[in-house]
Short mmCIF file of C-alpha atoms and ligand atoms in Angstrom, two decimals:
data_model
loop_
_atom_site.label_atom_id
_atom_site.label_comp_id
_atom_site.label_asym_id
_atom_site.label_seq_id
_atom_site.Cartn_x
_atom_site.Cartn_y
_atom_site.Cartn_z
CA MET T 10 110.48 106.47 122.84
CA SER T 11 108.53 109.35 120.64
CA LEU T 12 105.57 111.17 121.87
CA ALA T 13 103.41 109.13 120.20
CA SER T 14 104.08 106.00 121.77
CA VAL T 15 104.37 107.24 125.23
CA SER T 16 101.13 108.86 124.99
CA ARG T 17 99.78 105.68 123.11
CA MET T 18 100.72 103.63 126.26
CA GLU T 19 100.37 105.94 128.74
CA GLY T 20 96.66 106.18 127.21
CA LYS T 21 96.13 102.14 128.23
CA LEU T 22 98.47 101.79 131.32
CA LEU T 23 97.54 105.13 133.26
CA LEU T 24 94.92 106.32 135.00
CA PRO T 25 93.10 108.77 133.01
CA THR T 26 93.87 111.47 135.44
CA TYR T 27 95.69 114.04 133.72
CA GLU T 28 94.94 115.69 130.22
CA ARG T 29 98.82 116.43 129.24
CA GLN T 30 99.49 119.21 126.45
CA PRO T 31 100.90 116.92 124.19
CA ILE T 32 104.52 117.75 124.48
CA LEU T 33 107.34 115.41 125.73
CA PHE T 34 110.03 117.10 127.80
CA VAL T 35 113.57 115.60 128.03
CA ARG T 36 116.07 118.47 129.22
CA GLY T 37 116.08 121.62 130.65
CA ARG T 38 118.68 124.34 131.69
CA GLY T 39 117.95 127.77 133.43
CA VAL T 40 114.68 128.94 132.60
CA TYR T 41 114.38 127.18 129.13
CA LEU T 42 113.29 123.08 128.51
CA TRP T 43 113.67 121.42 125.73
CA ASP T 44 111.36 118.79 123.51
CA SER T 45 112.02 115.82 122.11
CA ARG T 46 111.68 117.38 119.23
CA GLY T 47 114.98 119.83 119.91
CA LYS T 48 112.18 122.76 120.29
CA ARG T 49 113.05 125.54 123.15
CA TYR T 50 110.51 126.86 125.85
CA LEU T 51 110.73 129.23 128.05
CA ASP T 52 109.32 128.35 131.29
CA PHE T 53 106.95 130.71 133.19
CA LEU T 54 105.49 127.52 135.30
CA SER T 55 108.39 125.98 136.79
CA GLY T 56 106.50 122.54 137.08
CA ILE T 57 103.48 124.60 139.01
CA GLY T 58 106.23 126.38 141.40
CA VAL T 59 108.55 123.62 141.76
CA ASN T 60 111.47 124.67 139.74
CA ALA T 61 112.01 127.77 141.11
CA LEU T 62 115.63 128.15 140.79
CA GLY T 63 115.03 126.54 137.01
CA HIS T 64 116.05 123.76 135.61
CA ASN T 65 119.25 121.80 136.17
CA HIS T 66 121.16 124.51 138.39
CA PRO T 67 124.24 123.74 139.26
CA ALA T 68 123.97 123.96 142.83
CA ILE T 69 121.51 121.52 143.39
CA GLN T 70 122.73 119.29 140.75
CA ALA T 71 126.10 119.13 142.93
CA ALA T 72 123.85 118.58 145.93
CA ILE T 73 122.03 115.51 144.02
CA LYS T 74 125.57 113.71 143.07
CA ARG T 75 127.32 114.56 145.77
CA GLN T 76 124.35 112.99 148.30
CA ALA T 77 123.08 110.17 146.02
CA GLY T 78 126.93 108.89 146.29
CA ARG T 79 126.40 108.88 150.17
CA LEU T 80 122.90 108.07 151.32
CA ILE T 81 119.52 108.40 150.01
CA HIS T 82 117.64 106.71 152.40
CA VAL T 83 117.60 105.86 156.30
CA SER T 84 113.80 106.14 157.55
CA ASN T 85 113.13 108.45 160.64
CA LEU T 86 114.25 105.57 163.13
CA PHE T 87 117.49 107.17 162.72
CA PHE T 88 119.19 110.22 162.51
CA HIS T 89 121.31 111.52 159.91
CA GLU T 90 122.71 114.85 159.03
CA TYR T 91 120.60 116.86 157.49
CA GLN T 92 117.13 117.33 159.05
CA ALA T 93 118.37 119.46 162.01
CA GLU T 94 120.17 121.74 159.74
CA LEU T 95 117.07 121.91 157.36
CA ALA T 96 114.69 122.97 160.46
CA ARG T 97 117.25 125.20 161.71
CA LEU T 98 117.16 127.47 158.57
CA LEU T 99 113.12 126.80 158.23
CA THR T 100 112.60 127.88 161.63
CA GLN T 101 114.73 130.87 161.38
CA ILE T 102 112.89 132.69 158.16
CA SER T 103 109.66 131.77 159.11
CA GLY T 104 109.90 133.09 163.17
CA LEU T 105 108.39 129.38 164.14
CA ASP T 106 110.16 127.13 166.29
CA ARG T 107 109.68 123.54 164.96
CA ALA T 108 109.25 121.43 161.92
CA PHE T 109 107.84 118.01 160.26
CA PHE T 110 108.73 116.64 157.28
CA CYS T 111 106.87 114.64 155.06
CA ASN T 112 106.59 114.22 151.18
CA SER T 113 104.56 116.73 149.49
CA GLY T 114 102.14 119.58 149.77
CA THR T 115 98.85 117.72 150.89
CA GLU T 116 100.90 115.45 153.36
CA ALA T 117 102.04 118.50 155.13
CA TRP T 118 98.40 119.69 154.64
CA GLU T 119 97.19 116.63 156.51
CA GLY T 120 99.72 117.13 159.53
CA ALA T 121 98.62 120.62 159.95
CA LEU T 122 95.04 119.53 160.53
CA LYS T 123 95.93 116.65 162.83
CA LEU T 124 98.00 119.30 165.03
CA ALA T 125 94.66 121.20 165.14
CA ARG T 126 92.80 118.55 165.96
CA ALA T 127 95.71 116.99 168.48
CA PHE T 128 96.18 120.33 170.08
CA ALA T 129 92.60 121.32 170.81
CA GLN T 130 92.50 117.51 172.40
CA MET T 131 95.27 118.16 174.65
CA ASN T 132 93.93 121.39 175.86
CA ASN T 133 90.12 119.15 176.63
CA LYS T 134 90.60 119.39 180.30
CA ASN T 135 87.06 119.08 181.36
CA GLY T 136 86.95 115.77 180.76
CA ARG T 137 83.90 116.26 178.53
CA LYS T 138 83.84 114.13 175.45
CA PRO T 139 83.67 114.37 172.26
CA ASN T 140 86.00 117.59 172.26
CA PRO T 141 83.84 120.60 172.33
CA LYS T 142 86.81 122.57 169.74
CA TRP T 143 86.76 120.21 167.10
CA ARG T 144 85.09 122.55 164.13
CA ILE T 145 87.49 123.89 161.35
CA LEU T 146 86.90 126.66 159.02
CA ALA T 147 88.78 126.51 155.59
CA MET T 148 87.84 128.66 152.62
CA GLU T 149 85.89 129.23 149.96
CA ASN T 150 87.63 128.54 146.51
CA SER T 151 90.65 127.50 147.99
CA PHE T 152 92.60 124.50 147.19
CA HIS T 153 94.78 122.29 149.91
CA GLY T 154 95.47 118.81 148.15
CA ARG T 155 93.98 115.55 147.22
CA THR T 156 94.40 113.28 150.37
CA PHE T 157 90.99 113.24 152.28
CA GLY T 158 91.43 115.49 155.01
CA ALA T 159 93.00 118.45 152.38
CA LEU T 160 89.65 117.72 150.25
CA ALA T 161 88.09 118.14 153.03
CA THR T 162 89.16 121.74 153.50
CA THR T 163 89.54 122.31 149.85
CA GLY T 164 86.17 124.88 148.74
CA GLN T 165 85.73 123.76 145.21
CA PRO T 166 82.88 121.52 144.80
CA LYS T 167 84.77 120.02 141.43
CA TYR T 168 87.42 118.63 143.41
CA ARG T 169 84.95 117.35 146.67
CA ALA T 170 82.45 115.77 144.67
CA PRO T 171 83.07 112.33 143.47
CA PHE T 172 84.78 111.37 146.99
CA VAL T 173 82.15 112.28 149.42
CA PRO T 174 81.70 111.65 152.43
CA LEU T 175 84.68 113.84 153.83
CA VAL T 176 86.45 114.72 156.94
CA PRO T 177 83.80 115.63 158.69
CA GLY T 178 83.56 118.87 161.05
CA VAL T 179 84.80 121.47 158.48
CA SER T 180 82.55 124.87 157.29
CA PHE T 181 83.94 126.78 154.48
CA VAL T 182 84.16 131.35 154.63
CA LYS T 183 83.83 133.18 152.10
CA PHE T 184 87.37 134.44 151.39
CA ASN T 185 87.86 137.66 152.34
CA ASP T 186 84.42 138.47 153.97
CA VAL T 187 85.06 139.53 157.52
CA ASP T 188 81.27 139.11 158.61
CA ASP T 189 81.11 135.66 157.29
CA LEU T 190 84.06 134.91 159.45
CA GLN T 191 83.02 136.65 162.40
CA ARG T 192 79.33 134.97 161.85
CA LYS T 193 80.85 131.55 161.64
CA PHE T 194 83.46 131.41 163.79
CA ASP T 195 82.75 130.50 167.71
CA SER T 196 84.54 128.24 170.74
CA SER T 197 83.81 125.32 168.96
CA VAL T 198 86.49 126.28 166.33
CA CYS T 199 89.78 124.46 166.51
CA ALA T 200 91.63 125.88 163.57
CA VAL T 201 91.04 128.45 160.58
CA CYS T 202 92.77 127.40 157.43
CA ILE T 203 93.99 129.94 154.46
CA GLU T 204 95.66 130.19 151.60
CA THR T 205 97.91 133.43 152.45
CA ILE T 206 97.88 133.70 148.27
CA GLN T 207 95.24 131.14 146.75
CA GLY T 208 96.78 129.39 143.75
CA GLU T 209 94.53 127.15 142.12
CA GLY T 210 91.76 129.36 143.13
CA GLY T 211 93.30 132.15 140.70
CA VAL T 212 95.80 133.39 142.36
CA CYS T 213 93.59 135.80 145.33
CA PRO T 214 95.65 137.21 148.22
CA VAL T 215 93.91 137.40 151.44
CA ASN T 216 93.20 140.80 152.19
CA PRO T 217 95.24 142.10 155.57
CA GLU T 218 91.65 143.04 157.20
CA PHE T 219 90.71 139.50 156.90
CA LEU T 220 94.36 137.67 157.89
CA LYS T 221 94.51 139.89 161.00
CA LEU T 222 90.82 139.28 161.79
CA ALA T 223 91.30 135.66 161.68
CA SER T 224 94.45 135.89 163.45
CA ARG T 225 92.78 137.58 166.34
CA LEU T 226 89.55 135.45 166.40
CA THR T 227 92.04 132.52 166.86
CA LYS T 228 94.30 133.81 169.37
CA ARG T 229 91.54 134.85 171.73
CA SER T 230 89.92 131.68 171.63
CA GLY T 231 92.83 129.30 171.74
CA ALA T 232 92.69 127.91 168.27
CA LEU T 233 94.70 127.95 165.92
CA LEU T 234 95.62 129.85 162.35
CA LEU T 235 96.70 127.39 159.80
CA LEU T 236 98.50 128.99 156.58
CA ASP T 237 98.83 126.96 153.69
CA GLU T 238 102.03 128.03 151.84
CA ILE T 239 102.71 125.29 149.81
CA GLN T 240 102.66 127.54 146.61
CA CYS T 241 103.22 131.47 147.51
CA GLY T 242 105.78 129.93 150.47
CA LEU T 243 109.68 130.27 150.35
CA GLY T 244 110.73 133.31 148.13
CA ARG T 245 107.47 133.39 145.53
CA THR T 246 106.74 136.84 146.29
CA GLY T 247 109.57 138.14 147.32
CA ARG T 248 109.53 137.53 151.16
CA HIS T 249 110.56 134.07 152.94
CA PHE T 250 106.61 134.07 153.21
CA ALA T 251 103.66 136.03 151.89
CA TYR T 252 102.71 136.31 155.48
CA GLN T 253 105.47 138.53 156.00
CA HIS T 254 103.89 141.08 153.88
CA TYR T 255 100.98 141.16 156.39
CA GLY T 256 102.70 141.13 160.10
CA VAL T 257 100.88 138.04 161.07
CA LEU T 258 102.44 134.98 162.40
CA PRO T 259 100.51 131.60 162.09
CA ASP T 260 100.66 129.08 164.48
CA VAL T 261 100.95 126.47 161.81
CA VAL T 262 102.07 127.00 158.01
CA THR T 263 102.70 124.34 155.38
CA VAL T 264 105.43 124.38 152.52
CA ALA T 265 106.41 122.07 149.40
CA LYS T 266 106.70 123.08 146.16
CA PRO T 267 110.21 124.83 145.74
CA LEU T 268 111.62 123.35 148.87
CA ALA T 269 113.57 120.25 147.26
CA CYS T 270 113.97 122.07 143.51
CA GLY T 271 111.18 118.54 142.66
CA LEU T 272 112.57 116.25 144.90
CA PRO T 273 109.17 115.21 146.80
CA LEU T 274 110.03 117.09 150.61
CA GLY T 275 106.77 119.23 152.42
CA ALA T 276 107.18 120.70 155.69
CA ILE T 277 104.87 121.90 159.11
CA LEU T 278 105.84 124.53 160.75
CA THR T 279 104.91 125.44 164.19
CA THR T 280 105.37 126.94 167.61
CA GLU T 281 106.55 125.51 170.37
CA ARG T 282 103.02 125.66 172.49
CA VAL T 283 101.87 123.75 169.43
CA ALA T 284 104.34 121.38 168.96
CA SER T 285 104.01 120.52 172.97
CA CYS T 286 100.69 118.44 171.77
CA MET T 287 102.74 115.58 169.62
CA HIS T 288 104.41 112.57 171.31
CA PRO T 289 106.14 109.95 169.77
CA GLY T 290 104.67 107.60 167.50
CA MET T 291 101.64 109.86 167.22
CA HIS T 292 102.71 110.96 163.38
CA GLY T 293 105.52 109.95 161.13
CA THR T 294 106.21 108.89 157.59
CA THR T 295 108.75 106.36 155.80
CA PHE T 296 109.98 108.70 153.19
CA GLY T 297 109.56 112.10 154.39
CA GLY T 298 112.80 114.30 155.05
CA GLY T 299 115.11 111.67 153.77
CA PRO T 300 118.73 112.68 153.53
CA LEU T 301 118.50 113.18 149.92
CA ALA T 302 115.67 115.89 149.82
CA CYS T 303 117.32 117.61 153.06
CA ALA T 304 120.52 118.49 151.43
CA VAL T 305 118.97 119.76 148.61
CA ALA T 306 116.38 121.76 150.51
CA ILE T 307 119.42 123.21 152.78
CA GLU T 308 120.95 123.92 148.89
CA PHE T 309 118.13 125.72 147.91
CA LEU T 310 117.34 127.68 151.15
CA ARG T 311 120.83 129.01 150.46
CA ALA T 312 120.17 130.27 147.19
CA GLU T 313 116.50 131.21 148.13
CA ARG T 314 117.82 134.28 150.20
CA GLN T 315 120.22 135.48 147.72
CA LEU T 316 116.95 135.67 145.60
CA LEU T 317 114.24 137.55 147.32
CA LYS T 318 115.43 141.09 145.97
CA HIS T 319 115.89 140.27 142.74
CA VAL T 320 112.01 138.29 143.08
CA ARG T 321 110.70 141.60 144.07
CA ALA T 322 112.29 143.78 141.50
CA LEU T 323 110.94 141.36 138.59
CA GLY T 324 107.95 140.72 140.07
CA GLU T 325 107.39 144.38 140.32
CA TYR T 326 108.64 144.86 136.67
CA PHE T 327 106.15 142.42 135.90
CA HIS T 328 102.97 143.45 137.35
CA ALA T 329 103.80 147.03 136.15
CA ALA T 330 103.83 145.40 132.68
CA LEU T 331 100.83 143.51 133.37
CA GLU T 332 99.08 146.22 134.26
CA ALA T 333 99.92 148.29 131.10
CA LEU T 334 98.71 145.29 129.25
CA ASP T 335 95.10 145.66 131.33
CA LYS T 336 95.05 149.21 129.91
CA LYS T 337 95.12 147.82 126.35
CA HIS T 338 92.96 145.14 126.33
CA LYS T 339 88.96 145.44 127.40
CA SER T 340 89.33 141.62 128.12
CA ILE T 341 91.49 141.78 130.95
CA GLN T 342 89.54 141.37 133.95
CA ASP T 343 91.78 142.02 136.52
CA VAL T 344 95.63 141.80 137.14
CA ARG T 345 96.39 140.44 140.48
CA GLY T 346 99.71 138.72 142.33
CA ALA T 347 102.84 139.24 143.75
CA GLY T 348 106.48 139.02 143.39
CA LEU T 349 106.61 136.33 140.53
CA MET T 350 103.44 134.47 141.63
CA GLN T 351 101.27 136.87 138.86
CA ALA T 352 97.79 136.28 137.28
CA VAL T 353 95.72 138.18 134.41
CA GLU T 354 92.12 137.46 134.63
CA VAL T 355 90.49 137.64 131.13
CA ASP T 356 86.93 137.45 130.66
CA SER T 357 86.23 134.04 128.94
CA PRO T 358 87.23 130.50 129.76
CA GLU T 359 88.18 130.19 125.79
CA LEU T 360 89.85 133.02 125.24
CA ALA T 361 92.34 132.09 128.21
CA LYS T 362 92.39 128.24 126.79
CA ALA T 363 93.33 129.98 123.58
CA VAL T 364 96.02 132.26 124.86
CA ALA T 365 97.88 129.41 127.12
CA GLY T 366 97.91 127.47 123.84
CA GLN T 367 99.06 130.46 121.54
CA LEU T 368 102.02 131.09 123.74
CA LEU T 369 102.82 127.08 124.22
CA GLN T 370 102.66 126.95 120.68
CA GLU T 371 105.52 129.74 120.50
CA GLY T 372 107.26 128.12 122.93
CA ILE T 373 106.42 129.85 126.14
CA ILE T 374 104.76 128.02 129.03
CA ILE T 375 101.92 128.98 130.93
CA ASN T 376 98.65 127.91 132.56
CA ARG T 377 95.27 128.48 133.12
CA THR T 378 93.81 127.84 136.44
CA HIS T 379 89.97 128.48 137.83
CA GLU T 380 88.85 128.91 134.28
CA THR T 381 89.62 132.27 133.16
CA VAL T 382 92.64 133.02 135.11
CA LEU T 383 96.23 133.09 133.16
CA ARG T 384 98.50 132.03 135.71
CA PHE T 385 102.39 132.85 135.90
CA LEU T 386 104.77 130.93 138.46
CA PRO T 387 108.16 131.51 136.79
CA PRO T 388 111.63 130.55 137.96
CA TYR T 389 112.98 132.89 140.91
CA VAL T 390 116.16 133.37 138.45
CA ILE T 391 114.64 135.06 135.13
CA GLN T 392 115.60 138.46 133.83
CA LYS T 393 113.53 141.49 132.50
CA LYS T 394 114.13 140.14 128.90
CA HIS T 395 112.36 136.90 129.78
CA VAL T 396 109.17 138.77 130.74
CA ASP T 397 109.42 141.13 128.15
CA GLN T 398 109.20 138.29 125.85
CA VAL T 399 106.28 136.97 127.52
CA VAL T 400 104.47 139.96 127.52
CA LYS T 401 104.71 140.97 124.13
CA ALA T 402 103.62 137.48 123.18
CA LEU T 403 100.67 137.43 125.61
CA ASP T 404 99.69 141.12 123.77
CA ALA T 405 100.12 139.63 120.76
CA ALA T 406 98.06 136.27 121.64
CA LEU T 407 95.37 138.39 123.85
CA ARG T 408 94.59 140.36 120.39
CA LYS T 409 94.49 137.74 118.01
CA ASN T 410 92.16 136.08 119.63
CA GLU T 411 89.53 138.34 121.59
CA GLU T 412 88.14 138.91 118.05
CA SER T 413 87.62 134.98 117.85
CA THR T 414 86.55 134.20 121.26
CA HIS T 415 83.82 136.74 121.60
CA LYS T 416 82.13 136.49 118.27
CA LYS T 417 80.82 133.60 119.61
CA LYS T 418 79.26 134.95 122.65
CA LYS T 419 76.36 137.06 122.13
CA SER T 420 77.40 139.99 124.53
CA ALA T 421 80.47 140.63 126.07
CA PRO T 422 80.10 140.37 130.08
CA PRO T 423 79.93 143.51 132.53
CA ARG T 424 83.18 144.65 132.52
CA ARG T 425 84.42 143.68 136.90
CA LYS T 426 86.93 145.70 137.73
CA GLU T 427 88.35 144.53 141.50
CA VAL T 428 90.78 146.50 143.68
CA HIS T 429 93.16 144.60 145.61
CA ALA T 430 95.00 145.51 148.55
CA HIS T 431 98.39 144.62 147.18
CA ALA T 432 100.19 143.15 150.58
C1 PLP S 523 99.89 122.51 145.24
C2 PLP S 523 99.20 122.77 146.50
C3 PLP S 523 98.70 121.98 147.48
C4 PLP S 523 99.06 120.32 147.74
O1 PLP S 523 100.37 119.91 146.84
P1 PLP S 523 100.67 118.38 146.93
O2 PLP S 523 102.74 118.53 146.54
O3 PLP S 523 100.44 118.27 145.04
O4 PLP S 523 100.02 117.47 147.42
C5 PLP S 523 98.33 122.29 148.75
N1 PLP S 523 97.96 123.29 148.56
C6 PLP S 523 98.52 124.35 147.55
C7 PLP S 523 98.16 125.58 148.17
C8 PLP S 523 98.98 124.24 146.08
O5 PLP S 523 99.32 124.76 145.97
#
């Protein structure tokens, strides 16, 4: 089927939730994708951080073929060979003790929120009802997913507004504002929710002082520190987990995006102490943690471990090249990120849109998030030459579009340069 006919049919048959680029992809290999007309694209977004090993990785393809011929689904009423092994690998790299497997990021986050409430409920020994420890502190500018609990903790009005009322009990803290966190935290809080690096919110890393304060406050009062590493976890920053750059251990961490290389799989990881609030029947899933997805995730983690050093090296190389661009372009407001999660903030949504559009036309896939932020989430297997190609194209696209997008505005906003603690 052609792009035109697919697009026409989708326009009639699907809920109008997406504004897709007019490209029909049919094939991928390594860092490249091909569309229905045979045009090749360099993929610097990897399906929003999912295809971390690139497309059609031989070990992943082999694992899918092998397992698809043996067993795809059994439900969680029975054992299969791979959940225990995958949990062993994930607990080993995270420093946590137990895992729960589900199907997506938002579902992992829902489970994390339920753990926080259940843990508080278990410790509500004074018999008073309702449970005095029920409030959840979440961050402004955050993103945790599209289900109701995840939306309730997502600090961006545009995602929440159409669906209110959401899950009650959530208050928002200004991200990285230690005074605001101090002010809003008290003994009624059961969880503090943080993306170690905010992804959809524009690739904003948490400050070390802020994360350490959140860790200290929660420890002292018996609340839980919930870290969402669905985008920044599992090797993306050059460590298994982004919190490992900070020397902080969360009570609960969620992962998903790259875990099964494109098959739906998410996980909640937590401590023995927190896990003790769960008993059979309290939480579950039909599909989550099936044999196919888990077998693939085991292969992914085998490869991820080998790539951490490479991700750190390429991330530094990429970041330095973006900082050099920053010196050349007044329109660049900030360059931030860690490992292969990088971003360039420009001074107008129009410029960000024009640049992303131009790169796409030239066969380079990146993404614009939070209006003015160009986001890069390339696969871990990129080489320096791929970075060079993207930076060169970015340089040209900025130069070409700075003029035209700025003419429309009366004056450029004052240049805002932020210093970010690079963890
Ligand atoms: C993508 C994302 C989610 C939601 O994951 P889905 O699989 O789309 O439900 C949650 N949190 C963060 C940080 C994400 O990047």
